[in-house]
Amino acid sequence: MEKFFGTDGVRGVANRDLTPELAMYIGQAAAFYLAKQAGLREGTRAKIIIGRDTRVSGGMLEAALAAGICSMGVDVWLAGVVPTPAVAYLTKTFEACAGVVISASHNPAPDNGIKFFSNLGYKFPDEVEDEIEALIHKGLTTGVVAQGERPVGSGVGRVVTMKQAEERYVEFLKGAAPSLQGLTVVVDCANGAAGAIAPKLFAELGACVIPVFDSADGMSINVMCGSTHPENLAQKVLACHADLGLAFDGDADRVIAVDENGQIVDGDAIMLICALSLKERHSLKKDTLVLTVMSNLGLRRALRENGIQIEETAVGDRYVLERLIASGAVLGGEQSGHIIFTDHALTGDGILSALKLMEVIQVKQKRLSELTTGFTQYPQVIQNTHVKDKYELMNHPDVLTAIAEAKERLGADGRVLVRPSGTEPMIRVMLEGPDKAELEAIAQDVIDQIDSADG
């Protein structure tokens, strides 16, 4: 049975893999499951909030998804183009039974995705997605996701346009924001959902803001910009003599920074800066930082040297959140820039993370480059290869042998991580160690063996 949900919802090329028909069944399945779970009083209606990024396919999928939801008697509140964490916040604030974001995050414009948030504002656990996925398959095969008559007349769900979605989210951010007076910051909006919010917010907080890549044309999202391409931002920071640069991804749930010297400050470095600041203020509960397996060896060493414990999870901010809740820690995230501050939110929020980073800069009155002193990143090589069946290949004897040999060659000074992508048909190979040239050679050997096994 085809699996729709990956590590970050349902993803695919819009109108080819992620079709309006599939979006409608996703809407029906989710609405049926969630309304039943909500246990609503008679006469009350469930509602689901939908937000999206700037992709040209967003409106098409929004309409199909909303149609599916309304056909099951659940109302739809449209938040429009807003960051992913805004939907999580609005879902909890307005007591919706769920929130939905139509976005493929950092992926190129032809891709799109659908991901859900619970009524508490965090991503669905795997078991809930499995339940919804079974209903989707039922709909695709039989044309009906659930037995019984559909609602008619006044029972049909209504579509409501939210009038102050963006404003409510901005007010929430301001409640967690420092004064940015005196800072000059270049803001790369990835031509995505951050464009209408981040530059204006930072300016209102006192910063001198230089926005770049803030178009909303629907096709330039993430194109050579944003958190996956911060090199252009780095050049702009140097040219403008700015204090720092901030690069968001398409749906603004992650951020990568650039210091005043044009050096990239990734999610690992941002987490270290914020963790040390919280620890100094006795606010880093459990003296613990939650990381994924992708975080750099250099971060792990710096944390241990500063008396901060590490909790490690699989890749995906949903798994970071699960561990944060289970451990009682308050800060965790990913090298890619998904960072969660549980004292403020239960999902990765790029704009909130940027505010927390700038708060440390302001409180300590230090340059961003000074805050990363003592953090030495190990060389890290990441190579990806597209494959036919990523899960089958992960258990192929030749691939397992290649991984074992790579680990033996690197020994105790390095690290090998080979995993299937959660959102694309590819396998990702990551190696860390002291010698980058050696890492590249070993990674290529592993990639070659994967490609050979893939035929």
C-alpha positions as MATLAB code, in Angstrom:
seq = 'MEKFFGTDGVRGVANRDLTPELAMYIGQAAAFYLAKQAGLREGTRAKIIIGRDTRVSGGMLEAALAAGICSMGVDVWLAGVVPTPAVAYLTKTFEACAGVVISASHNPAPDNGIKFFSNLGYKFPDEVEDEIEALIHKGLTTGVVAQGERPVGSGVGRVVTMKQAEERYVEFLKGAAPSLQGLTVVVDCANGAAGAIAPKLFAELGACVIPVFDSADGMSINVMCGSTHPENLAQKVLACHADLGLAFDGDADRVIAVDENGQIVDGDAIMLICALSLKERHSLKKDTLVLTVMSNLGLRRALRENGIQIEETAVGDRYVLERLIASGAVLGGEQSGHIIFTDHALTGDGILSALKLMEVIQVKQKRLSELTTGFTQYPQVIQNTHVKDKYELMNHPDVLTAIAEAKERLGADGRVLVRPSGTEPMIRVMLEGPDKAELEAIAQDVIDQIDSADG';
ca = [
       0.000    0.000    0.000;
       1.438    3.371   -1.038;
       2.492    5.546    1.883;
       1.484    9.190    1.638;
       2.776   10.708    4.878;
       6.518   11.275    5.236;
       8.442   13.056    7.991;
       6.691   16.325    7.172;
       3.259   15.501    5.800;
       2.302   14.544    2.256;
       4.716   15.825   -0.403;
       4.984   15.629   -4.180;
       4.914   17.524   -7.427;
       1.659   19.488   -7.378;
      -0.958   18.345   -9.898;
       1.058   15.214  -10.711;
       1.755   13.424   -7.421;
      -0.203   15.696   -5.109;
      -3.332   16.142   -7.189;
      -6.520   18.067   -6.336;
      -8.312   14.708   -6.182;
      -5.845   13.415   -3.581;
      -6.079   16.688   -1.650;
      -9.856   16.340   -1.523;
      -9.633   12.822   -0.096;
      -7.024   13.993    2.413;
      -9.447   16.703    3.494;
     -12.338   14.255    3.798;
     -10.296   11.673    5.707;
      -8.827   14.194    8.126;
     -12.171   15.912    8.742;
     -13.970   12.632    9.397;
     -11.290   11.339   11.772;
     -10.758   14.603   13.639;
     -14.422   15.521   14.055;
     -15.091   12.078   15.500;
     -12.135   12.380   17.889;
     -13.156   15.871   18.994;
     -16.337   14.596   20.653;
     -18.251   17.776   19.865;
     -21.448   18.677   21.655;
     -24.606   18.419   19.595;
     -25.201   21.619   17.664;
     -21.551   22.678   17.647;
     -19.313   22.517   14.591;
     -15.704   21.528   14.228;
     -13.353   23.806   12.329;
     -10.002   23.343   10.612;
      -7.664   26.259    9.839;
      -5.786   26.222    6.520;
      -2.709   28.303    5.706;
      -0.333   28.163    2.752;
       2.895   29.554    1.360;
       3.328   31.504   -1.879;
       3.508   28.596   -4.364;
       1.369   28.977   -7.447;
      -0.301   25.620   -6.753;
      -1.335   26.639   -3.243;
      -4.709   28.060   -4.199;
      -5.629   24.999   -6.238;
      -4.818   22.597   -3.407;
      -6.444   24.872   -0.838;
      -9.726   24.761   -2.755;
      -9.644   20.969   -3.108;
      -8.681   20.404    0.517;
     -11.372   22.793    1.738;
     -13.981   21.055   -0.432;
     -13.119   17.696    1.102;
     -13.271   19.062    4.637;
     -16.568   20.881    4.120;
     -18.144   17.789    2.521;
     -17.783   16.055    5.891;
     -19.600   18.825    7.767;
     -16.508   20.578    9.138;
     -15.928   24.312    8.696;
     -12.775   25.695    7.076;
     -11.101   28.913    8.197;
      -8.689   30.255    5.575;
      -5.654   32.044    7.022;
      -4.168   32.791    3.586;
      -0.418   33.067    3.037;
       1.178   32.758    6.475;
       4.181   30.912    7.945;
       3.686   27.329    9.060;
       4.113   28.198   12.770;
       1.380   30.816   12.412;
      -1.078   28.050   11.571;
       0.044   26.064   14.613;
      -0.465   29.139   16.813;
      -3.844   30.052   15.305;
      -5.117   26.478   15.587;
      -4.541   26.457   19.322;
      -5.673   30.058   19.849;
      -9.004   29.638   18.032;
      -9.623   26.130   19.414;
      -9.793   24.483   15.998;
      -9.705   20.694   15.894;
      -6.711   20.904   13.543;
      -4.614   23.156   11.377;
      -3.354   22.402    7.878;
      -0.437   23.955    6.029;
      -0.118   23.697    2.253;
       3.619   23.981    1.662;
       6.668   22.000    0.579;
       8.904   24.005    2.897;
      12.366   24.336    1.314;
      11.526   22.314   -1.822;
      11.328   23.941   -5.291;
       8.190   25.690   -6.541;
       6.629   22.799   -8.535;
       6.472   20.725   -5.328;
       3.851   21.170   -2.667;
       2.713   19.428    0.473;
      -0.009   19.080    3.096;
       0.848   18.810    6.777;
      -1.349   18.836    9.863;
      -1.238   20.266   13.357;
      -3.305   19.029   16.267;
      -5.643   21.176   18.316;
      -2.712   21.793   20.683;
      -0.569   23.211   17.893;
       1.917   20.422   17.243;
       2.331   17.933   14.437;
       0.330   14.729   14.433;
       2.034   11.635   15.812;
       2.659    8.752   13.418;
      -0.289    6.716   14.700;
      -2.787    9.500   13.883;
      -1.327    9.902   10.403;
      -1.657    6.130    9.942;
      -5.363    6.304   10.801;
      -5.941    9.164    8.360;
      -3.870    7.446    5.687;
      -6.039    4.315    5.905;
      -9.117    6.488    5.287;
      -7.416    8.170    2.312;
      -6.700    4.786    0.731;
     -10.309    3.790    1.308;
     -11.473    6.921   -0.465;
      -9.111    6.415   -3.401;
     -10.173    2.785   -3.888;
     -13.908    2.985   -3.144;
     -14.724    6.667   -3.578;
     -15.982    6.852    0.016;
     -13.796    7.517    3.066;
     -16.556    6.697    5.557;
     -19.871    4.903    5.576;
     -23.101    6.814    6.007;
     -24.733    9.738    4.323;
     -22.859   12.955    3.871;
     -24.324   16.098    5.442;
     -26.602   18.262    3.324;
     -28.178   21.669    3.700;
     -27.053   23.417    6.871;
     -24.914   20.400    7.750;
     -22.359   21.151    5.022;
     -19.193   22.854    6.221;
     -18.670   26.543    5.591;
     -15.573   28.350    4.276;
     -14.638   31.457    6.271;
     -11.820   33.890    5.434;
      -9.889   34.886    8.546;
      -9.490   38.666    8.652;
      -6.698   39.043   11.208;
      -4.702   35.831   10.989;
      -1.421   37.579   10.226;
      -1.968   40.283   12.853;
      -2.712   37.774   15.628;
       0.461   35.845   14.860;
       2.567   39.022   14.795;
       1.204   40.038   18.206;
       2.253   36.650   19.549;
       5.776   37.153   18.186;
       6.015   40.626   19.673;
       5.251   39.126   23.072;
       8.467   37.089   22.815;
      10.565   39.770   21.108;
      13.428   41.985   22.298;
      14.141   45.523   21.174;
      16.183   45.390   17.982;
      17.228   49.029   18.194;
      20.664   49.563   16.669;
      20.799   46.335   14.640;
      21.117   46.320   10.869;
      19.807   43.032    9.515;
      19.433   41.648    5.995;
      16.341   39.442    5.777;
      16.130   36.743    3.081;
      12.473   35.720    2.874;
      13.034   32.902    0.320;
      10.271   34.482   -1.777;
       7.931   32.693    0.598;
       5.618   33.131    3.568;
       8.021   35.230    5.668;
       7.968   38.079    3.149;
       4.860   39.835    4.426;
       5.765   39.481    8.100;
       9.461   39.281    9.067;
      10.855   42.515    7.544;
       7.970   44.608    8.856;
       8.110   43.026   12.324;
      11.862   43.524   12.713;
      11.528   47.146   11.596;
       8.733   47.763   14.106;
      11.045   46.399   16.814;
      13.664   48.985   15.915;
      15.998   47.272   13.464;
      17.240   48.743   10.212;
      15.950   46.082    7.817;
      17.189   45.278    4.326;
      14.760   42.752    2.783;
      15.848   40.510   -0.085;
      14.082   37.711   -1.971;
      10.698   38.938   -0.786;
       8.681   38.325   -3.961;
       5.390   36.413   -3.835;
       5.142   35.511   -7.529;
       4.527   31.825   -6.812;
       7.400   30.368   -8.835;
      10.583   31.872   -7.327;
      10.125   30.410   -3.846;
      13.458   28.951   -2.595;
      15.177   29.570   -5.950;
      18.842   30.210   -5.077;
      17.777   31.885   -1.847;
      16.514   31.139    1.622;
      17.896   28.800    4.262;
      19.164   26.239    1.741;
      21.087   28.871   -0.281;
      22.418   31.464    2.189;
      25.464   32.303    0.044;
      23.689   35.206   -1.677;
      22.581   36.529    1.695;
      26.190   36.391    2.908;
      27.297   38.586    0.016;
      24.537   41.096    0.767;
      25.481   41.255    4.464;
      29.071   42.101    3.528;
      28.023   44.644    0.907;
      25.688   46.431    3.332;
      28.026   46.176    6.363;
      25.088   44.661    8.235;
      25.280   43.180   11.725;
      23.788   39.900   10.550;
      21.629   38.216    7.962;
      18.669   35.875    8.429;
      17.527   33.361    5.828;
      14.142   31.674    6.149;
      12.752   28.820    4.075;
       9.558   28.902    2.023;
       7.173   28.405    4.934;
       9.361   30.193    7.522;
       9.570   27.371   10.040;
      13.370   27.384    9.911;
      16.141   29.979    9.883;
      19.844   30.094    9.063;
      21.911   33.132   10.060;
      24.951   34.875    8.588;
      27.367   36.808   10.807;
      28.850   40.230   10.059;
      31.819   38.568    8.346;
      29.626   36.655    5.919;
      30.061   33.325    7.724;
      27.114   30.907    7.846;
      25.649   30.288   11.307;
      23.500   27.168   11.006;
      20.899   25.662   13.295;
      23.520   23.896   15.409;
      25.338   27.164   16.115;
      22.097   29.035   16.814;
      21.010   26.356   19.278;
      24.373   26.488   21.063;
      24.199   30.285   21.385;
      20.664   30.159   22.762;
      21.338   27.168   25.033;
      24.363   28.844   26.636;
      22.365   32.030   27.171;
      19.476   30.144   28.765;
      21.874   28.194   30.981;
      23.496   31.406   32.202;
      20.032   32.657   33.190;
      19.162   29.315   34.830;
      16.366   28.896   32.295;
      17.663   25.848   30.403;
      15.515   23.257   32.131;
      17.277   19.960   32.826;
      20.418   21.625   31.375;
      19.514   19.664   28.253;
      19.410   20.320   24.523;
      17.486   17.978   22.213;
      19.251   17.273   18.900;
      18.731   15.045   15.892;
      21.264   12.562   14.560;
      22.312   15.166   11.960;
      23.786   17.620   14.479;
      27.527   18.156   14.165;
      30.143   16.488   16.353;
      31.474   19.949   17.115;
      28.177   20.951   18.704;
      28.133   17.807   20.821;
      31.642   18.533   22.076;
      30.833   22.191   22.860;
      27.716   21.206   24.784;
      29.560   18.663   26.916;
      32.346   21.164   27.648;
      29.695   23.573   28.946;
      27.850   21.051   31.095;
      24.841   20.691   28.827;
      23.362   17.243   28.367;
      22.226   15.885   25.013;
      19.051   14.041   24.059;
      19.175   12.636   20.506;
      16.279   11.853   18.148;
      15.636   10.828   14.567;
      15.496   13.554   11.899;
      12.293   15.588   12.003;
      11.120   18.378   14.292;
       8.122   16.286   15.349;
      10.536   13.828   16.982;
      12.418   16.701   18.597;
       9.153   17.932   20.116;
       8.222   14.470   21.386;
      11.567   14.208   23.172;
      11.299   17.759   24.534;
       7.943   16.952   26.077;
       9.091   13.579   27.419;
      12.322   14.952   28.912;
      11.013   18.266   30.209;
      13.657   20.181   28.257;
      12.765   23.545   26.702;
      15.066   23.862   23.689;
      15.786   21.584   20.770;
      16.027   21.465   17.028;
      17.854   20.587   13.872;
      21.006   21.654   12.098;
      18.775   22.761    9.204;
      17.342   25.560   11.349;
      14.144   24.038   12.741;
      14.357   25.165   16.369;
      11.700   24.765   19.064;
      11.441   26.935   22.183;
       8.730   25.147   24.145;
       8.264   28.085   26.521;
       6.778   29.912   23.525;
       5.643   27.402   20.877;
       5.353   23.701   20.127;
       6.692   23.773   16.594;
       9.739   25.061   14.761;
       9.392   28.788   14.098;
      12.040   30.553   12.020;
      10.950   34.091   12.917;
      10.729   33.309   16.639;
      14.158   31.639   16.525;
      15.601   34.696   14.774;
      14.178   36.936   17.516;
      15.722   34.734   20.215;
      19.101   34.830   18.479;
      18.983   38.622   18.184;
      17.939   38.828   21.836;
      21.238   37.193   22.836;
      23.145   39.604   20.602;
      21.390   42.551   22.241;
      21.722   41.324   25.837;
      25.381   40.412   25.522;
      26.204   43.364   23.262;
      28.405   41.112   21.144;
      28.814   40.517   17.459;
      27.323   37.296   16.157;
      30.832   36.082   15.233;
      31.900   36.512   18.865;
      29.010   34.357   20.068;
      30.209   31.426   17.953;
      33.777   31.563   19.284;
      34.722   28.181   20.690;
      32.336   26.299   18.424;
      34.403   24.363   15.890;
      32.383   22.425   13.372;
      33.792   19.166   12.122;
      33.881   18.898    8.335;
      30.613   17.365    7.216;
      29.899   15.910    3.783;
      26.339   15.217    2.653;
      25.580   13.494   -0.642;
      22.179   12.416   -1.933;
      21.160    9.970   -4.623;
      17.726    9.443   -6.176;
      16.573    5.823   -6.053;
      13.588    3.670   -7.000;
      12.845    2.168   -3.558;
      14.652    3.907   -0.706;
      13.375    1.554    1.990;
      14.319   -1.633    0.158;
      17.814   -0.316   -0.532;
      18.387    0.515    3.124;
      18.274   -3.240    3.811;
      20.245   -4.342    0.732;
      23.281   -6.488    1.752;
      25.697   -4.575   -0.497;
      24.543   -1.227    0.909;
      24.845   -2.479    4.492;
      28.359   -3.714    3.730;
      29.348   -0.349    2.233;
      28.074    1.466    5.337;
      29.961   -0.891    7.670;
      33.182   -0.408    5.674;
      32.769    3.395    5.773;
      32.407    3.306    9.564;
      35.494    1.150    9.881;
      37.550    3.495    7.687;
      36.577    6.553    9.749;
      36.955    4.886   13.118;
      36.269    6.648   16.408;
      37.075   10.117   15.025;
      34.195   10.166   12.566;
      30.541    9.448   12.037;
      28.511    7.824    9.243;
      24.775    8.319    8.836;
      22.856    6.853    5.894;
      19.092    7.349    5.853;
      16.137    7.527    3.471;
      14.769   11.011    2.854;
      11.485   11.606    4.606;
      10.087   13.718    1.778;
      11.738   12.626   -1.487;
      12.692    9.365   -3.310;
      16.331    9.543   -2.309;
      18.893    8.267    0.164;
      21.034   10.745    2.066;
      24.628    9.941    3.035;
      26.255   12.073    5.748;
      29.825   11.700    7.008;
      31.744   13.700    9.619;
      35.401   13.626   10.501;
      38.627   15.617   10.604;
      39.596   15.228    6.913;
      37.091   16.556    4.356;
      38.854   14.994    1.349;
      38.692   11.587    2.988;
      35.028   12.107    3.835;
      34.206   12.976    0.223;
      35.978    9.862   -1.072;
      34.249    7.554    1.403;
      30.850    9.155    0.799;
      31.247    8.669   -2.940;
      32.085    4.990   -2.411;
      28.844    4.568   -0.422;
      26.826    6.459   -3.050;
      28.335    4.311   -5.826;
      27.324    1.142   -4.001;
      23.781    2.430   -3.462;
      23.473    3.332   -7.143;
      24.826   -0.074   -8.147;
      22.344   -1.882   -5.895;
      19.547    0.304   -7.260;
      20.332   -0.917  -10.763;
];
